[in-house]
Structures are given as C-alpha cells and as structure tokens.
Amino acid sequence: KAGVTQTPRYLIKTRGQQVTLSCSPISGHRSVSWYQQTPGQGLQFLFEYFSETQRNKGNFPGRFSGRQFSNSRSEMNVSTLELGDSALYLCASSPGPTGGGGYTFGSGTRLTVV
Amino acid sequence: DQQVKQNSPSLSVQEGRISILNCDYTNSMFDYFLWYKKYPAEGPTFLISISSIKDKNEDGRFTVFLNKSAKHLSLHIVPSQPGDSAVYFCAGRDQTGANNLFFGTGTRLTVIP
C-alpha cells in the first residue's frame, strides 16, 4: 500500500508570504500529526488531527494552523512567514490512538524562507 | 523545554562493533518510547519501541533498554553495519494516548567499514 505522501517536496517562499503543505496518510489511517524539524531542535510536534478534529497542539504560534478533511488528508498552513520557519515539515499517519510503532512518516516538505 | 534529550550529537563506530545510543527524558508520563532512524531526504523510519512497563525489548540486531528510575534509555546495535549510518531519534509518547511524540535532537551514527 502507498505510504504517506507529502507535497510539495521543496518550497521556497519569501518573508511575509503564506504557505500550505499537504499530507495524504496511508489508506485507512485516520490520524495525522505534523512535526517541524530544524537543526539543533530535533522534531517538534505541531499538531495532531483525528477524524477531522484537532486533538493536540504543540507550542507554536497561531501563524501555524492545520485542518483535516473527511478523507483524512491534512493540510498545514503557515501565514506571515519568517526566516526561522525554514525547516523540514514532516507528517506522520497512524490508524488512530496507538502505541508502539504505529506512526509512519512521509518524506517531508523542505520549506526555505528567504 | 526539551523533554527528551540526546546529548551526543554524533557517534562513530567500527563495523562489527556495538553501537550504543543514549537518550534521557524528564516526563514521567511517557508510556512508550520509540526509536526512529532517518536518512537524508527521507522521513524517519520506525525502528523499535518499548513500553514503559518493560525494561528491555529486542528485535534482531537492535535492543532497547529502559531504566525508569534513571529516566534513561539506550539503543544497542550489534553488530553495527555501514548501512546503519543514519541519524537516530529517540521519542517518548505521553500517557494521554494522544498521537504526539516528543523527540530528542538526534544522534548521527557513522559506522566505519
């Protein structure tokens, strides 16, 4: 079965613009989580959606938002981009609340803000 | 506030020897710990996990040890192979059951042939 698909793979934006990233989870998975990876900070949790509802949100400013559609696909949006938003954005899908290794990551979207 | 810490940013090991990657955490509410491996330009790949009620979990060449009293876990790779060269992330999941993982900053393992 297809893995987690993130589009686009690479993106260059200028400061002040906004951006939308997309994540298609594994078929049948209903939970999508988003993470930001920057050098020195590791992966930091942004938010998690399950059945179109945001269940958890990490410690990020309100410029970061997301949503999930009825087909479980998710988008995240960053408004008023800042240079510090340059990072690899990863999404992970899982069937639902689970333990162990039920999280599968996509390859990420590399966002560069200039 | 970094709830999961990997204090060694890099580690080099000879092929065939043991690699030991360490991880410390502060959150007592973690119920699962996971190790992920990441190659450049790819997303993290799940490697092995351990429940907080266990102290050891083994899967082939990979073994994870958990010391709850010390809030410490480690990943042992024996024997190490060049293909193991990657960045390894340790993560903890809190007990609320929510699907958010707290990751460490990663350790870059280089296995020298």
Coordinates of C-alpha atoms in Angstrom, one line a residue:
Chain A
K1 CA 0.0 0.0 0.0
A2 CA 1.1 3.6 -0.6
G3 CA 3.0 5.3 2.1
V4 CA 2.5 8.8 3.5
T5 CA 2.6 11.3 0.7
Q6 CA 3.7 14.9 1.3
T7 CA 3.5 17.6 -1.3
P8 CA 5.4 19.6 -2.4
R9 CA 8.8 18.1 -1.6
Y10 CA 10.5 21.5 -1.8
L11 CA 9.3 25.0 -1.5
I12 CA 10.9 28.5 -1.5
K13 CA 8.9 31.4 -0.2
T14 CA 9.7 35.0 0.8
R15 CA 9.2 36.5 4.2
G16 CA 5.6 37.6 4.8
Q17 CA 4.0 35.1 2.4
Q18 CA 1.9 32.3 3.5
V19 CA 2.3 28.6 2.5
T20 CA 0.1 25.5 2.5
L21 CA 1.6 22.0 2.8
S22 CA -0.3 18.8 2.1
C23 CA -0.2 15.3 3.6
S24 CA -2.0 12.2 2.4
P25 CA -1.9 9.5 5.0
I26 CA -1.8 5.8 4.5
S27 CA -5.1 4.5 3.3
G28 CA -7.3 3.6 6.3
H29 CA -5.2 5.8 8.7
R30 CA -7.3 8.4 10.4
S31 CA -4.7 10.2 12.5
V32 CA -2.3 12.7 11.0
S33 CA 0.4 14.5 13.1
W34 CA 2.7 17.3 11.9
Y35 CA 6.3 17.9 13.0
Q36 CA 8.9 20.6 12.3
Q37 CA 12.5 19.5 12.1
T38 CA 15.2 22.1 12.4
P39 CA 19.0 21.6 13.1
G40 CA 19.6 21.5 16.8
Q41 CA 15.9 21.2 17.7
G42 CA 15.1 17.8 16.5
L43 CA 11.5 17.1 15.6
Q44 CA 9.0 19.3 17.3
F45 CA 5.3 18.5 17.5
L46 CA 3.0 20.9 15.7
F47 CA -0.5 19.4 15.9
E48 CA -2.5 16.2 15.5
Y49 CA -5.7 15.6 13.8
F50 CA -8.0 12.7 14.1
S51 CA -11.3 12.4 12.3
E52 CA -11.2 16.0 11.1
T53 CA -10.7 17.3 14.7
Q54 CA -7.5 18.8 16.1
R55 CA -6.8 16.8 19.2
N56 CA -3.5 18.3 20.3
K57 CA -1.4 21.3 19.5
G58 CA 2.2 21.9 20.2
N59 CA 3.9 25.1 21.4
F60 CA 3.8 27.0 18.1
P61 CA 2.4 30.5 17.4
G62 CA -1.0 30.9 15.9
R63 CA 0.5 31.5 12.5
F64 CA 0.7 27.7 12.2
S65 CA -2.6 26.1 11.6
G66 CA -4.0 23.0 10.0
R67 CA -7.0 21.0 9.1
Q68 CA -8.1 17.5 8.1
F69 CA -10.6 16.6 5.5
S70 CA -13.1 13.8 5.5
N71 CA -10.8 11.6 3.5
S72 CA -8.1 12.0 6.3
R73 CA -5.9 14.1 4.1
S74 CA -4.4 17.0 6.0
E75 CA -3.0 20.4 5.2
M76 CA -1.0 22.8 7.3
N77 CA -0.7 26.4 6.7
V78 CA 1.9 28.9 7.9
S79 CA 1.0 32.6 7.5
T80 CA 3.3 35.6 7.6
L81 CA 6.4 33.5 7.0
E82 CA 9.5 34.3 9.0
L83 CA 13.1 33.3 8.2
G84 CA 13.0 31.0 11.2
D85 CA 10.2 28.9 9.7
S86 CA 12.7 27.4 7.3
A87 CA 12.6 23.7 8.2
L88 CA 11.7 20.3 7.1
Y89 CA 8.0 19.7 7.8
L90 CA 7.1 16.1 8.4
C91 CA 3.7 14.5 8.8
A92 CA 3.1 11.1 10.3
S93 CA 0.0 9.0 10.0
S94 CA -1.4 6.2 12.2
P95 CA -4.6 4.2 12.3
G96 CA -5.7 6.0 15.4
P97 CA -4.6 6.4 19.0
T98 CA -1.9 3.8 19.3
G99 CA 1.3 2.9 20.9
G100 CA 4.4 1.1 19.7
G101 CA 5.4 1.9 16.2
G102 CA 2.1 2.8 14.6
Y103 CA 3.4 6.1 13.2
T104 CA 4.6 6.2 9.6
F105 CA 6.3 9.4 8.4
G106 CA 6.3 10.9 5.0
S107 CA 9.5 12.2 3.4
G108 CA 8.7 15.8 4.3
T109 CA 8.4 19.1 2.7
R110 CA 11.6 21.2 2.8
L111 CA 10.5 24.9 3.2
T112 CA 13.0 27.6 2.7
V113 CA 12.0 31.2 3.6
V114 CA 14.2 33.9 2.0
Chain B
D1 CA 11.6 22.6 27.4
Q2 CA 13.3 19.6 25.9
Q3 CA 11.5 16.6 27.4
V4 CA 13.7 14.1 25.6
K5 CA 17.4 14.7 25.3
Q6 CA 20.1 13.0 23.2
N7 CA 23.3 14.5 24.5
S8 CA 25.6 13.0 21.9
P9 CA 25.1 14.7 18.5
S10 CA 27.3 12.1 16.8
L11 CA 28.9 8.7 17.3
S12 CA 31.4 6.8 15.2
V13 CA 31.8 3.0 15.4
Q14 CA 33.8 0.4 13.6
E15 CA 31.8 -2.1 11.5
G16 CA 31.0 -5.2 13.5
R17 CA 31.3 -3.5 16.9
I18 CA 28.4 -2.4 19.2
S19 CA 26.8 1.0 18.8
I20 CA 25.1 2.4 21.9
L21 CA 22.9 5.4 21.5
N22 CA 21.6 7.1 24.6
C23 CA 18.6 9.1 25.5
D24 CA 17.3 10.8 28.7
Y25 CA 13.9 12.1 29.4
T26 CA 12.2 14.2 32.0
N27 CA 8.5 13.4 31.5
S28 CA 7.3 10.6 33.9
M29 CA 4.0 10.4 31.9
F30 CA 5.6 8.8 28.9
D31 CA 4.1 5.3 28.3
Y32 CA 6.0 4.4 25.2
F33 CA 9.4 5.1 23.9
L34 CA 10.4 4.8 20.3
W35 CA 13.5 4.9 18.2
Y36 CA 13.4 6.2 14.7
K37 CA 16.1 6.1 12.0
K38 CA 16.4 8.9 9.5
Y39 CA 18.4 9.0 6.2
P40 CA 18.9 12.4 4.4
A41 CA 15.9 13.5 2.3
E42 CA 13.7 10.8 3.8
G43 CA 11.2 10.8 6.7
P44 CA 12.0 9.0 9.9
T45 CA 11.5 5.2 9.8
F46 CA 10.3 3.4 12.9
L47 CA 13.0 1.1 14.3
I48 CA 11.9 -0.3 17.7
S49 CA 9.8 0.7 20.7
I50 CA 9.5 -0.2 24.3
S51 CA 6.6 0.1 26.7
S52 CA 7.3 1.9 30.0
I53 CA 6.4 -1.3 31.8
K54 CA 9.2 -3.2 30.2
D55 CA 13.0 -2.8 30.7
K56 CA 14.2 -4.5 27.5
N57 CA 13.0 -5.1 24.0
E58 CA 14.9 -6.9 21.4
D59 CA 14.4 -7.1 17.6
G60 CA 17.2 -8.7 15.7
R61 CA 20.4 -6.6 15.9
F62 CA 18.5 -3.9 17.8
T63 CA 17.9 -3.9 21.6
V64 CA 16.4 -1.1 23.6
F65 CA 16.9 -0.9 27.3
L66 CA 14.8 1.3 29.6
N67 CA 15.9 2.4 33.1
K68 CA 12.8 4.2 34.5
S69 CA 14.4 5.2 37.8
A70 CA 17.2 7.0 35.9
K71 CA 14.8 8.2 33.2
H72 CA 17.2 6.8 30.7
L73 CA 17.0 4.6 27.7
S74 CA 19.6 3.3 25.2
L75 CA 19.6 1.6 21.8
H76 CA 22.2 -1.1 21.2
I77 CA 23.0 -2.2 17.7
V78 CA 25.1 -5.4 17.4
P79 CA 26.9 -5.9 15.2
S80 CA 26.9 -2.5 13.6
Q81 CA 26.8 -2.3 9.8
P82 CA 27.7 0.5 7.4
G83 CA 24.0 0.6 6.3
D84 CA 23.2 1.6 9.9
S85 CA 24.8 5.0 9.3
A86 CA 22.0 7.5 9.8
V87 CA 20.5 9.9 12.3
Y88 CA 18.7 8.2 15.2
F89 CA 15.9 9.9 17.1
C90 CA 14.6 8.8 20.4
A91 CA 10.9 9.7 21.2
G92 CA 8.5 9.5 24.1
R93 CA 4.8 9.4 23.9
D94 CA 2.8 10.8 26.8
Q95 CA 0.1 8.7 28.5
T96 CA -2.8 10.7 27.4
G97 CA -2.8 8.5 24.3
A98 CA -2.6 11.4 22.0
N99 CA -0.6 10.9 19.0
N100 CA 2.1 13.4 19.8
L101 CA 5.6 12.3 20.2
F102 CA 8.4 14.2 21.9
F103 CA 11.6 13.8 20.1
G104 CA 15.2 14.2 21.0
T105 CA 17.5 16.2 18.8
G106 CA 19.0 13.1 17.2
T107 CA 22.4 11.3 17.2
R108 CA 24.2 10.9 13.9
L109 CA 25.7 7.4 13.8
T110 CA 28.6 6.6 11.4
V111 CA 29.6 3.0 11.0
I112 CA 33.1 2.9 9.6
P113 CA 33.8 -0.1 7.3

